[in-house]
Amino acid sequence: MTATWDFTPDGDGRARLRNELRTRGFALVHPRASGLSAKEAAREPWQAASLVFGEMPELVERQPIAPVPHGRSFASSARETPLHTDSQLWRGTPPMAQLMFCERSADEGGDTLLVDGWALLEAIERSDAALHAALFEQARRMPFVFGDVTGCPVSLRGGALVITHSPQPCRDAVGERLGPLLAAAPRIRVRIAPGELLVVDNHRMLHGRTAFAGDRRFTRLLAWLAAPLGEHEALARRAARAAERHLGLPAAEREKLGLGAPADPAAAERRRAVLEMLRGEPPGVLAQRYRVDEAELYAWRDRALAAMDKALA
Ligand SMILES: [Fe+2]
């Protein structure tokens, strides 16, 4: 079982948190500040994620994790959840961080299981070089509830090394060979108590959950941050070599694979301002923060919404 520690969202607390994420891919903490309970994270997800990391994420997604009658997804049921990554994509890249705020733990079971994907890849390189190469080079369709993800299970996405693994079995040659190795990989078992927060490097770690009985409740936040939480130079180099083969693909295809051009920094800053405005931040505050006239701010919002209308028509 993993020991927890008191997390205060200040310079020291965040440095320790980021260090744990960098070195072992996850951190289990007891937040000692308002805004970081499961209920508060559900109410103000952007605020909670920015408190944890000390930066406003590019995007935040919130999901209650609790069993509901006849729930069919893993998030809404009490079933065992096989190991996987949270691979909802934005600009072709999954969220860097998964934050699990515990409101209630299960009466029985419901432990979180983690597998270090980097350690797994290092082990596979030693035991099965052909499978290791296939994981970087063989694009496949990986089924998820929110839609299929296409690409290599280990790839560069948004400039970061990313592992993609579906909880649903992939019955192709790679899946058949990977399955037993993943089943035998060392698992970290984490029992999260009410009030605690598990932060996971979602580009690196696979996670799952044992079946449970009782009313287990979490608020899960997925956060896209400015930079990945960890770095594995050798694996990233390997993924970069594989990505070179996709240079000739059309831009839209490259975007889907997470290999699109990075967002223009000025446009990204305007996008952040518009998102904050849509989340209810007062325009006067934003005009100061982004050093623009309010009129300009309104123009950005209207152009962004007009582009949205056009895209969705
Ligand atoms: Fe998940």
PDB file of C-alpha atoms and ligand atoms in Angstrom:
ATOM      1  CA  MET A   1       0.000   0.000   0.000  1.00  0.00           C
ATOM      2  CA  THR A   2       1.158   3.537  -0.763  1.00  0.00           C
ATOM      3  CA  ALA A   3       1.714   6.116   1.966  1.00  0.00           C
ATOM      4  CA  THR A   4      -0.001   9.461   1.600  1.00  0.00           C
ATOM      5  CA  TRP A   5       1.397  12.882   2.529  1.00  0.00           C
ATOM      6  CA  ASP A   6      -0.067  16.289   3.294  1.00  0.00           C
ATOM      7  CA  PHE A   7      -0.162  18.434   0.155  1.00  0.00           C
ATOM      8  CA  THR A   8      -0.341  22.202   0.418  1.00  0.00           C
ATOM      9  CA  PRO A   9      -0.709  23.899  -2.983  1.00  0.00           C
ATOM     10  CA  ASP A  10       2.349  26.143  -2.624  1.00  0.00           C
ATOM     11  CA  GLY A  11       5.852  26.110  -4.133  1.00  0.00           C
ATOM     12  CA  ASP A  12       7.196  23.319  -1.890  1.00  0.00           C
ATOM     13  CA  GLY A  13       4.072  21.163  -2.126  1.00  0.00           C
ATOM     14  CA  ARG A  14       3.936  21.409  -5.903  1.00  0.00           C
ATOM     15  CA  ALA A  15       7.674  20.754  -6.263  1.00  0.00           C
ATOM     16  CA  ARG A  16       7.340  17.544  -4.213  1.00  0.00           C
ATOM     17  CA  LEU A  17       4.245  16.508  -6.185  1.00  0.00           C
ATOM     18  CA  ARG A  18       5.931  17.105  -9.549  1.00  0.00           C
ATOM     19  CA  ASN A  19       9.047  15.303  -8.387  1.00  0.00           C
ATOM     20  CA  GLU A  20       7.020  12.202  -7.454  1.00  0.00           C
ATOM     21  CA  LEU A  21       5.195  12.348 -10.785  1.00  0.00           C
ATOM     22  CA  ARG A  22       8.507  12.665 -12.631  1.00  0.00           C
ATOM     23  CA  THR A  23      10.225   9.836 -10.785  1.00  0.00           C
ATOM     24  CA  ARG A  24       7.477   7.237 -10.307  1.00  0.00           C
ATOM     25  CA  GLY A  25       4.490   8.445 -12.347  1.00  0.00           C
ATOM     26  CA  PHE A  26       1.983   9.026  -9.552  1.00  0.00           C
ATOM     27  CA  ALA A  27       1.458  10.683  -6.159  1.00  0.00           C
ATOM     28  CA  LEU A  28      -1.081   9.996  -3.418  1.00  0.00           C
ATOM     29  CA  VAL A  29      -1.701  13.052  -1.272  1.00  0.00           C
ATOM     30  CA  HIS A  30      -4.011  14.452   1.350  1.00  0.00           C
ATOM     31  CA  PRO A  31      -4.771  18.021   0.191  1.00  0.00           C
ATOM     32  CA  ARG A  32      -4.602  20.575   2.990  1.00  0.00           C
ATOM     33  CA  ALA A  33      -6.390  23.482   1.325  1.00  0.00           C
ATOM     34  CA  SER A  34      -9.896  24.447   0.378  1.00  0.00           C
ATOM     35  CA  GLY A  35     -10.904  23.851  -3.233  1.00  0.00           C
ATOM     36  CA  LEU A  36      -9.440  20.361  -3.375  1.00  0.00           C
ATOM     37  CA  SER A  37     -12.199  18.115  -2.038  1.00  0.00           C
ATOM     38  CA  ALA A  38     -14.088  15.842  -4.441  1.00  0.00           C
ATOM     39  CA  LYS A  39     -17.163  18.066  -4.212  1.00  0.00           C
ATOM     40  CA  GLU A  40     -15.215  21.284  -4.762  1.00  0.00           C
ATOM     41  CA  ALA A  41     -13.330  19.741  -7.694  1.00  0.00           C
ATOM     42  CA  ALA A  42     -16.711  18.778  -9.181  1.00  0.00           C
ATOM     43  CA  ARG A  43     -17.971  22.351  -8.796  1.00  0.00           C
ATOM     44  CA  GLU A  44     -14.816  24.171  -9.921  1.00  0.00           C
ATOM     45  CA  PRO A  45     -12.744  21.688 -11.943  1.00  0.00           C
ATOM     46  CA  TRP A  46     -10.489  24.266 -13.634  1.00  0.00           C
ATOM     47  CA  GLN A  47      -9.775  25.942 -10.320  1.00  0.00           C
ATOM     48  CA  ALA A  48      -8.963  22.601  -8.635  1.00  0.00           C
ATOM     49  CA  ALA A  49      -6.596  21.513 -11.420  1.00  0.00           C
ATOM     50  CA  SER A  50      -4.845  24.880 -11.453  1.00  0.00           C
ATOM     51  CA  LEU A  51      -4.425  24.762  -7.644  1.00  0.00           C
ATOM     52  CA  VAL A  52      -2.741  21.365  -7.908  1.00  0.00           C
ATOM     53  CA  PHE A  53      -0.330  22.262 -10.708  1.00  0.00           C
ATOM     54  CA  GLY A  54       0.107  26.000 -10.173  1.00  0.00           C
ATOM     55  CA  GLU A  55      -0.832  26.675 -13.785  1.00  0.00           C
ATOM     56  CA  MET A  56      -4.126  27.004 -15.610  1.00  0.00           C
ATOM     57  CA  PRO A  57      -4.459  23.848 -17.757  1.00  0.00           C
ATOM     58  CA  GLU A  58      -5.110  24.141 -21.483  1.00  0.00           C
ATOM     59  CA  LEU A  59      -8.216  21.982 -21.070  1.00  0.00           C
ATOM     60  CA  VAL A  60      -9.963  20.166 -18.221  1.00  0.00           C
ATOM     61  CA  GLU A  61     -12.526  17.389 -18.396  1.00  0.00           C
ATOM     62  CA  ARG A  62     -14.621  16.339 -15.406  1.00  0.00           C
ATOM     63  CA  GLN A  63     -16.278  12.979 -14.839  1.00  0.00           C
ATOM     64  CA  PRO A  64     -18.030  11.644 -11.741  1.00  0.00           C
ATOM     65  CA  ILE A  65     -16.867   8.092 -11.044  1.00  0.00           C
ATOM     66  CA  ALA A  66     -19.647   6.339  -9.133  1.00  0.00           C
ATOM     67  CA  PRO A  67     -21.840   3.313  -9.738  1.00  0.00           C
ATOM     68  CA  VAL A  68     -25.336   4.009 -11.033  1.00  0.00           C
ATOM     69  CA  PRO A  69     -28.103   1.431 -11.553  1.00  0.00           C
ATOM     70  CA  HIS A  70     -27.521  -0.401 -14.844  1.00  0.00           C
ATOM     71  CA  GLY A  71     -24.349   1.648 -15.495  1.00  0.00           C
ATOM     72  CA  ARG A  72     -22.610   0.269 -18.594  1.00  0.00           C
ATOM     73  CA  SER A  73     -19.282   2.091 -18.618  1.00  0.00           C
ATOM     74  CA  PHE A  74     -16.492   1.211 -16.173  1.00  0.00           C
ATOM     75  CA  ALA A  75     -16.864   4.691 -14.634  1.00  0.00           C
ATOM     76  CA  SER A  76     -20.535   4.081 -13.814  1.00  0.00           C
ATOM     77  CA  SER A  77     -20.335   0.458 -12.648  1.00  0.00           C
ATOM     78  CA  ALA A  78     -18.767  -1.542  -9.799  1.00  0.00           C
ATOM     79  CA  ARG A  79     -17.099  -4.049 -12.140  1.00  0.00           C
ATOM     80  CA  GLU A  80     -13.402  -4.714 -12.311  1.00  0.00           C
ATOM     81  CA  THR A  81     -11.784  -2.256 -14.740  1.00  0.00           C
ATOM     82  CA  PRO A  82      -8.924  -3.700 -16.810  1.00  0.00           C
ATOM     83  CA  LEU A  83      -5.683  -1.752 -17.088  1.00  0.00           C
ATOM     84  CA  HIS A  84      -5.837   1.116 -19.578  1.00  0.00           C
ATOM     85  CA  THR A  85      -4.904   4.724 -20.222  1.00  0.00           C
ATOM     86  CA  ASP A  86      -7.411   7.591 -20.344  1.00  0.00           C
ATOM     87  CA  SER A  87      -7.025   8.324 -24.028  1.00  0.00           C
ATOM     88  CA  GLN A  88      -9.640  10.974 -24.780  1.00  0.00           C
ATOM     89  CA  LEU A  89      -7.804  13.152 -27.281  1.00  0.00           C
ATOM     90  CA  TRP A  90      -7.572  16.890 -27.713  1.00  0.00           C
ATOM     91  CA  ARG A  91      -5.478  18.015 -30.695  1.00  0.00           C
ATOM     92  CA  GLY A  92      -4.533  14.337 -31.005  1.00  0.00           C
ATOM     93  CA  THR A  93      -3.069  14.177 -27.486  1.00  0.00           C
ATOM     94  CA  PRO A  94      -4.484  12.544 -24.354  1.00  0.00           C
ATOM     95  CA  PRO A  95      -4.509  14.393 -21.012  1.00  0.00           C
ATOM     96  CA  MET A  96      -1.152  14.577 -19.243  1.00  0.00           C
ATOM     97  CA  ALA A  97      -2.693  14.219 -15.807  1.00  0.00           C
ATOM     98  CA  GLN A  98      -5.458  12.231 -14.219  1.00  0.00           C
ATOM     99  CA  LEU A  99      -6.652  13.550 -10.854  1.00  0.00           C
ATOM    100  CA  MET A 100      -8.797  11.252  -8.728  1.00  0.00           C
ATOM    101  CA  PHE A 101     -10.462  13.059  -5.822  1.00  0.00           C
ATOM    102  CA  CYS A 102     -11.977  10.505  -3.422  1.00  0.00           C
ATOM    103  CA  GLU A 103     -15.301  11.330  -1.801  1.00  0.00           C
ATOM    104  CA  ARG A 104     -16.194   7.827  -0.533  1.00  0.00           C
ATOM    105  CA  SER A 105     -14.252   4.598  -0.701  1.00  0.00           C
ATOM    106  CA  ALA A 106     -15.883   1.227  -1.301  1.00  0.00           C
ATOM    107  CA  ASP A 107     -16.992  -1.021   1.557  1.00  0.00           C
ATOM    108  CA  GLU A 108     -14.993  -3.788  -0.036  1.00  0.00           C
ATOM    109  CA  GLY A 109     -12.548  -3.795  -2.987  1.00  0.00           C
ATOM    110  CA  GLY A 110     -12.320  -0.852  -5.373  1.00  0.00           C
ATOM    111  CA  ASP A 111      -8.524  -0.576  -5.100  1.00  0.00           C
ATOM    112  CA  THR A 112      -6.757   1.335  -7.864  1.00  0.00           C
ATOM    113  CA  LEU A 113      -4.089  -0.619  -9.749  1.00  0.00           C
ATOM    114  CA  LEU A 114      -1.207   1.099 -11.530  1.00  0.00           C
ATOM    115  CA  VAL A 115       1.399  -0.273 -13.906  1.00  0.00           C
ATOM    116  CA  ASP A 116       4.459   1.746 -14.880  1.00  0.00           C
ATOM    117  CA  GLY A 117       4.284   1.760 -18.676  1.00  0.00           C
ATOM    118  CA  TRP A 118       7.916   2.866 -19.059  1.00  0.00           C
ATOM    119  CA  ALA A 119       9.196  -0.030 -16.914  1.00  0.00           C
ATOM    120  CA  LEU A 120       6.951  -2.377 -18.903  1.00  0.00           C
ATOM    121  CA  LEU A 121       8.399  -1.143 -22.217  1.00  0.00           C
ATOM    122  CA  GLU A 122      11.952  -1.525 -20.919  1.00  0.00           C
ATOM    123  CA  ALA A 123      11.145  -5.119 -19.874  1.00  0.00           C
ATOM    124  CA  ILE A 124       9.549  -5.869 -23.260  1.00  0.00           C
ATOM    125  CA  GLU A 125      12.620  -4.513 -25.053  1.00  0.00           C
ATOM    126  CA  ARG A 126      14.744  -7.079 -23.188  1.00  0.00           C
ATOM    127  CA  SER A 127      12.345 -10.036 -23.596  1.00  0.00           C
ATOM    128  CA  ASP A 128      10.623  -9.508 -26.964  1.00  0.00           C
ATOM    129  CA  ALA A 129      12.390  -7.051 -29.299  1.00  0.00           C
ATOM    130  CA  ALA A 130       9.913  -7.698 -32.135  1.00  0.00           C
ATOM    131  CA  LEU A 131       6.920  -6.797 -29.964  1.00  0.00           C
ATOM    132  CA  HIS A 132       8.780  -3.715 -28.686  1.00  0.00           C
ATOM    133  CA  ALA A 133       9.310  -2.556 -32.283  1.00  0.00           C
ATOM    134  CA  ALA A 134       5.680  -3.296 -33.201  1.00  0.00           C
ATOM    135  CA  LEU A 135       4.394  -1.159 -30.310  1.00  0.00           C
ATOM    136  CA  PHE A 136       6.203   1.839 -31.788  1.00  0.00           C
ATOM    137  CA  GLU A 137       5.627   1.109 -35.462  1.00  0.00           C
ATOM    138  CA  GLN A 138       2.362  -0.757 -36.061  1.00  0.00           C
ATOM    139  CA  ALA A 139      -0.600   1.594 -36.169  1.00  0.00           C
ATOM    140  CA  ARG A 140      -3.811  -0.039 -34.968  1.00  0.00           C
ATOM    141  CA  ARG A 141      -7.340   0.913 -34.066  1.00  0.00           C
ATOM    142  CA  MET A 142      -7.836   0.909 -30.305  1.00  0.00           C
ATOM    143  CA  PRO A 143     -11.475   0.810 -29.149  1.00  0.00           C
ATOM    144  CA  PHE A 144     -12.654   3.159 -26.364  1.00  0.00           C
ATOM    145  CA  VAL A 145     -16.158   4.099 -25.162  1.00  0.00           C
ATOM    146  CA  PHE A 146     -15.637   7.679 -26.419  1.00  0.00           C
ATOM    147  CA  GLY A 147     -14.511   6.483 -29.864  1.00  0.00           C
ATOM    148  CA  ASP A 148     -11.637   4.572 -31.416  1.00  0.00           C
ATOM    149  CA  VAL A 149      -8.103   5.890 -31.164  1.00  0.00           C
ATOM    150  CA  THR A 150      -5.907   5.249 -34.184  1.00  0.00           C
ATOM    151  CA  GLY A 151      -2.136   5.121 -34.066  1.00  0.00           C
ATOM    152  CA  CYS A 152       0.714   3.223 -32.475  1.00  0.00           C
ATOM    153  CA  PRO A 153       0.322   2.080 -28.851  1.00  0.00           C
ATOM    154  CA  VAL A 154       3.524   3.977 -28.049  1.00  0.00           C
ATOM    155  CA  SER A 155       3.888   7.212 -29.950  1.00  0.00           C
ATOM    156  CA  LEU A 156       4.822  10.827 -29.932  1.00  0.00           C
ATOM    157  CA  ARG A 157       1.671  12.903 -29.510  1.00  0.00           C
ATOM    158  CA  GLY A 158       1.836  16.657 -29.183  1.00  0.00           C
ATOM    159  CA  GLY A 159       5.603  16.280 -28.870  1.00  0.00           C
ATOM    160  CA  ALA A 160       5.293  13.997 -25.821  1.00  0.00           C
ATOM    161  CA  LEU A 161       5.854  10.278 -25.379  1.00  0.00           C
ATOM    162  CA  VAL A 162       2.404   8.693 -24.953  1.00  0.00           C
ATOM    163  CA  ILE A 163       1.221   5.161 -24.215  1.00  0.00           C
ATOM    164  CA  THR A 164      -2.279   4.287 -25.406  1.00  0.00           C
ATOM    165  CA  HIS A 165      -3.952   1.150 -24.096  1.00  0.00           C
ATOM    166  CA  SER A 166      -7.651   0.264 -24.267  1.00  0.00           C
ATOM    167  CA  PRO A 167      -9.437  -1.562 -21.439  1.00  0.00           C
ATOM    168  CA  GLN A 168     -11.117  -3.611 -24.169  1.00  0.00           C
ATOM    169  CA  PRO A 169      -9.038  -6.470 -25.531  1.00  0.00           C
ATOM    170  CA  CYS A 170      -7.406  -5.891 -28.942  1.00  0.00           C
ATOM    171  CA  ARG A 171      -7.449  -9.304 -30.571  1.00  0.00           C
ATOM    172  CA  ASP A 172      -4.651  -8.685 -33.052  1.00  0.00           C
ATOM    173  CA  ALA A 173      -1.133 -10.138 -33.003  1.00  0.00           C
ATOM    174  CA  VAL A 174       0.245  -7.280 -30.900  1.00  0.00           C
ATOM    175  CA  GLY A 175      -2.626  -7.590 -28.414  1.00  0.00           C
ATOM    176  CA  GLU A 176      -2.153 -11.356 -28.082  1.00  0.00           C
ATOM    177  CA  ARG A 177       1.531 -10.956 -27.255  1.00  0.00           C
ATOM    178  CA  LEU A 178       1.162  -7.901 -25.053  1.00  0.00           C
ATOM    179  CA  GLY A 179      -1.687  -9.333 -22.923  1.00  0.00           C
ATOM    180  CA  PRO A 180       0.301 -11.915 -20.904  1.00  0.00           C
ATOM    181  CA  LEU A 181       3.232  -9.502 -20.410  1.00  0.00           C
ATOM    182  CA  LEU A 182       0.910  -6.827 -19.061  1.00  0.00           C
ATOM    183  CA  ALA A 183      -0.845  -9.358 -16.821  1.00  0.00           C
ATOM    184  CA  ALA A 184       2.532 -10.338 -15.348  1.00  0.00           C
ATOM    185  CA  ALA A 185       3.817  -6.746 -14.936  1.00  0.00           C
ATOM    186  CA  PRO A 186       4.350  -5.492 -11.371  1.00  0.00           C
ATOM    187  CA  ARG A 187       1.221  -3.715 -10.113  1.00  0.00           C
ATOM    188  CA  ILE A 188       1.059  -0.922  -7.612  1.00  0.00           C
ATOM    189  CA  ARG A 189      -2.072  -1.264  -5.504  1.00  0.00           C
ATOM    190  CA  VAL A 190      -3.442   2.017  -4.128  1.00  0.00           C
ATOM    191  CA  ARG A 191      -6.314   2.272  -1.656  1.00  0.00           C
ATOM    192  CA  ILE A 192      -7.504   5.880  -1.734  1.00  0.00           C
ATOM    193  CA  ALA A 193      -9.293   7.136   1.394  1.00  0.00           C
ATOM    194  CA  PRO A 194     -12.011   9.804   1.435  1.00  0.00           C
ATOM    195  CA  GLY A 195     -10.436  13.264   1.196  1.00  0.00           C
ATOM    196  CA  GLU A 196      -7.337  11.931  -0.576  1.00  0.00           C
ATOM    197  CA  LEU A 197      -6.214  12.717  -4.104  1.00  0.00           C
ATOM    198  CA  LEU A 198      -4.362  10.427  -6.489  1.00  0.00           C
ATOM    199  CA  VAL A 199      -2.496  12.230  -9.281  1.00  0.00           C
ATOM    200  CA  VAL A 200      -1.299  10.048 -12.169  1.00  0.00           C
ATOM    201  CA  ASP A 201       0.964  10.738 -15.164  1.00  0.00           C
ATOM    202  CA  ASN A 202      -1.520   9.470 -17.749  1.00  0.00           C
ATOM    203  CA  HIS A 203       1.026   9.455 -20.591  1.00  0.00           C
ATOM    204  CA  ARG A 204       3.174   6.964 -18.668  1.00  0.00           C
ATOM    205  CA  MET A 205       1.020   4.883 -16.309  1.00  0.00           C
ATOM    206  CA  LEU A 206      -1.733   2.364 -17.006  1.00  0.00           C
ATOM    207  CA  HIS A 207      -4.493   2.239 -14.420  1.00  0.00           C
ATOM    208  CA  GLY A 208      -7.338  -0.079 -13.518  1.00  0.00           C
ATOM    209  CA  ARG A 209      -9.535  -0.939 -10.576  1.00  0.00           C
ATOM    210  CA  THR A 210     -10.643  -4.041  -8.697  1.00  0.00           C
ATOM    211  CA  ALA A 211     -14.370  -4.820  -8.482  1.00  0.00           C
ATOM    212  CA  PHE A 212     -16.066  -3.379  -5.422  1.00  0.00           C
ATOM    213  CA  ALA A 213     -19.135  -3.387  -3.213  1.00  0.00           C
ATOM    214  CA  GLY A 214     -20.635  -0.237  -1.735  1.00  0.00           C
ATOM    215  CA  ASP A 215     -20.970   3.383  -2.727  1.00  0.00           C
ATOM    216  CA  ARG A 216     -17.523   4.342  -4.068  1.00  0.00           C
ATOM    217  CA  ARG A 217     -17.448   7.956  -5.280  1.00  0.00           C
ATOM    218  CA  PHE A 218     -14.750   9.978  -6.991  1.00  0.00           C
ATOM    219  CA  THR A 219     -14.466  13.163  -9.015  1.00  0.00           C
ATOM    220  CA  ARG A 220     -12.063  12.508 -11.853  1.00  0.00           C
ATOM    221  CA  LEU A 221     -10.397  15.389 -13.643  1.00  0.00           C
ATOM    222  CA  LEU A 222      -8.360  14.987 -16.796  1.00  0.00           C
ATOM    223  CA  ALA A 223      -5.997  17.888 -17.400  1.00  0.00           C
ATOM    224  CA  TRP A 224      -4.100  18.879 -20.533  1.00  0.00           C
ATOM    225  CA  LEU A 225      -1.092  20.833 -19.321  1.00  0.00           C
ATOM    226  CA  ALA A 226       1.497  22.981 -21.075  1.00  0.00           C
ATOM    227  CA  ALA A 227       4.138  20.225 -20.802  1.00  0.00           C
ATOM    228  CA  PRO A 228       4.273  16.498 -20.012  1.00  0.00           C
ATOM    229  CA  LEU A 229       4.856  15.438 -16.382  1.00  0.00           C
ATOM    230  CA  GLY A 230       7.755  13.119 -17.073  1.00  0.00           C
ATOM    231  CA  GLU A 231      10.456  12.418 -19.602  1.00  0.00           C
ATOM    232  CA  HIS A 232      12.029   9.171 -20.822  1.00  0.00           C
ATOM    233  CA  GLU A 233      14.686  10.153 -23.316  1.00  0.00           C
ATOM    234  CA  ALA A 234      15.383   6.762 -24.900  1.00  0.00           C
ATOM    235  CA  LEU A 235      11.726   5.854 -25.409  1.00  0.00           C
ATOM    236  CA  ALA A 236      10.933   9.353 -26.719  1.00  0.00           C
ATOM    237  CA  ARG A 237      13.822   9.098 -29.201  1.00  0.00           C
ATOM    238  CA  ARG A 238      12.469   5.734 -30.385  1.00  0.00           C
ATOM    239  CA  ALA A 239       8.977   7.236 -30.815  1.00  0.00           C
ATOM    240  CA  ALA A 240      10.402  10.244 -32.680  1.00  0.00           C
ATOM    241  CA  ARG A 241      12.127   7.920 -35.174  1.00  0.00           C
ATOM    242  CA  ALA A 242       8.821   6.110 -35.765  1.00  0.00           C
ATOM    243  CA  ALA A 243       6.994   9.436 -36.180  1.00  0.00           C
ATOM    244  CA  GLU A 244       9.335  10.447 -39.010  1.00  0.00           C
ATOM    245  CA  ARG A 245       7.612   7.877 -41.206  1.00  0.00           C
ATOM    246  CA  HIS A 246       4.413   9.918 -40.984  1.00  0.00           C
ATOM    247  CA  LEU A 247       5.965  13.135 -42.295  1.00  0.00           C
ATOM    248  CA  GLY A 248       4.412  12.655 -45.734  1.00  0.00           C
ATOM    249  CA  LEU A 249       0.845  12.179 -44.482  1.00  0.00           C
ATOM    250  CA  PRO A 250      -1.776  14.875 -45.113  1.00  0.00           C
ATOM    251  CA  ALA A 251      -2.079  17.444 -42.291  1.00  0.00           C
ATOM    252  CA  ALA A 252      -5.471  16.122 -41.128  1.00  0.00           C
ATOM    253  CA  GLU A 253      -4.072  12.585 -40.768  1.00  0.00           C
ATOM    254  CA  ARG A 254      -1.049  13.855 -38.874  1.00  0.00           C
ATOM    255  CA  GLU A 255      -3.337  15.838 -36.565  1.00  0.00           C
ATOM    256  CA  LYS A 256      -5.302  12.654 -35.746  1.00  0.00           C
ATOM    257  CA  LEU A 257      -2.067  10.893 -34.831  1.00  0.00           C
ATOM    258  CA  GLY A 258      -1.099  13.747 -32.528  1.00  0.00           C
ATOM    259  CA  LEU A 259       1.638  14.780 -34.958  1.00  0.00           C
ATOM    260  CA  GLY A 260       0.050  18.017 -36.149  1.00  0.00           C
ATOM    261  CA  ALA A 261       1.863  21.334 -36.012  1.00  0.00           C
ATOM    262  CA  PRO A 262       1.916  22.883 -32.530  1.00  0.00           C
ATOM    263  CA  ALA A 263      -0.691  25.588 -31.908  1.00  0.00           C
ATOM    264  CA  ASP A 264       0.418  29.095 -32.805  1.00  0.00           C
ATOM    265  CA  PRO A 265       1.407  30.606 -29.400  1.00  0.00           C
ATOM    266  CA  ALA A 266      -0.545  33.837 -29.952  1.00  0.00           C
ATOM    267  CA  ALA A 267      -3.668  31.935 -31.020  1.00  0.00           C
ATOM    268  CA  ALA A 268      -3.266  29.570 -28.047  1.00  0.00           C
ATOM    269  CA  GLU A 269      -3.170  32.532 -25.673  1.00  0.00           C
ATOM    270  CA  ARG A 270      -6.337  33.981 -27.228  1.00  0.00           C
ATOM    271  CA  ARG A 271      -7.987  30.561 -26.945  1.00  0.00           C
ATOM    272  CA  ARG A 272      -7.129  30.507 -23.228  1.00  0.00           C
ATOM    273  CA  ALA A 273      -8.647  33.964 -22.775  1.00  0.00           C
ATOM    274  CA  VAL A 274     -11.836  32.950 -24.609  1.00  0.00           C
ATOM    275  CA  LEU A 275     -12.169  29.750 -22.566  1.00  0.00           C
ATOM    276  CA  GLU A 276     -11.775  31.726 -19.340  1.00  0.00           C
ATOM    277  CA  MET A 277     -14.414  34.194 -20.522  1.00  0.00           C
ATOM    278  CA  LEU A 278     -16.800  31.333 -21.327  1.00  0.00           C
ATOM    279  CA  ARG A 279     -16.161  29.874 -17.862  1.00  0.00           C
ATOM    280  CA  GLY A 280     -17.432  33.123 -16.354  1.00  0.00           C
ATOM    281  CA  GLU A 281     -14.251  35.089 -15.622  1.00  0.00           C
ATOM    282  CA  PRO A 282     -15.159  38.818 -15.678  1.00  0.00           C
ATOM    283  CA  PRO A 283     -14.104  40.459 -18.969  1.00  0.00           C
ATOM    284  CA  GLY A 284     -12.503  43.383 -17.092  1.00  0.00           C
ATOM    285  CA  VAL A 285     -10.241  40.976 -15.174  1.00  0.00           C
ATOM    286  CA  LEU A 286      -9.311  39.146 -18.376  1.00  0.00           C
ATOM    287  CA  ALA A 287      -8.603  42.382 -20.265  1.00  0.00           C
ATOM    288  CA  GLN A 288      -6.015  43.221 -17.587  1.00  0.00           C
ATOM    289  CA  ARG A 289      -4.610  39.695 -17.391  1.00  0.00           C
ATOM    290  CA  TYR A 290      -4.135  39.443 -21.160  1.00  0.00           C
ATOM    291  CA  ARG A 291      -3.314  43.152 -21.621  1.00  0.00           C
ATOM    292  CA  VAL A 292      -5.981  43.774 -24.285  1.00  0.00           C
ATOM    293  CA  ASP A 293      -8.915  46.114 -24.678  1.00  0.00           C
ATOM    294  CA  GLU A 294     -12.213  44.622 -23.625  1.00  0.00           C
ATOM    295  CA  ALA A 295     -13.471  45.267 -27.151  1.00  0.00           C
ATOM    296  CA  GLU A 296     -10.682  43.051 -28.498  1.00  0.00           C
ATOM    297  CA  LEU A 297     -11.559  40.340 -25.978  1.00  0.00           C
ATOM    298  CA  TYR A 298     -15.189  40.350 -27.125  1.00  0.00           C
ATOM    299  CA  ALA A 299     -14.001  40.184 -30.731  1.00  0.00           C
ATOM    300  CA  TRP A 300     -11.898  37.065 -29.926  1.00  0.00           C
ATOM    301  CA  ARG A 301     -14.874  35.418 -28.243  1.00  0.00           C
ATOM    302  CA  ASP A 302     -17.188  36.173 -31.145  1.00  0.00           C
ATOM    303  CA  ARG A 303     -14.675  34.968 -33.747  1.00  0.00           C
ATOM    304  CA  ALA A 304     -14.108  31.757 -31.741  1.00  0.00           C
ATOM    305  CA  LEU A 305     -17.847  31.069 -31.435  1.00  0.00           C
ATOM    306  CA  ALA A 306     -18.431  31.889 -35.092  1.00  0.00           C
ATOM    307  CA  ALA A 307     -15.700  29.402 -36.049  1.00  0.00           C
ATOM    308  CA  MET A 308     -17.366  26.866 -33.752  1.00  0.00           C
ATOM    309  CA  ASP A 309     -20.741  27.393 -35.456  1.00  0.00           C
ATOM    310  CA  LYS A 310     -19.100  26.946 -38.851  1.00  0.00           C
ATOM    311  CA  ALA A 311     -17.283  23.792 -37.780  1.00  0.00           C
ATOM    312  CA  LEU A 312     -20.408  22.296 -36.255  1.00  0.00           C
ATOM    313  CA  ALA A 313     -22.803  23.231 -39.075  1.00  0.00           C
TER     314      ALA A 313
HETATM  315 FE    FE B   1      -9.601   5.334 -16.718  1.00  0.00          FE
END
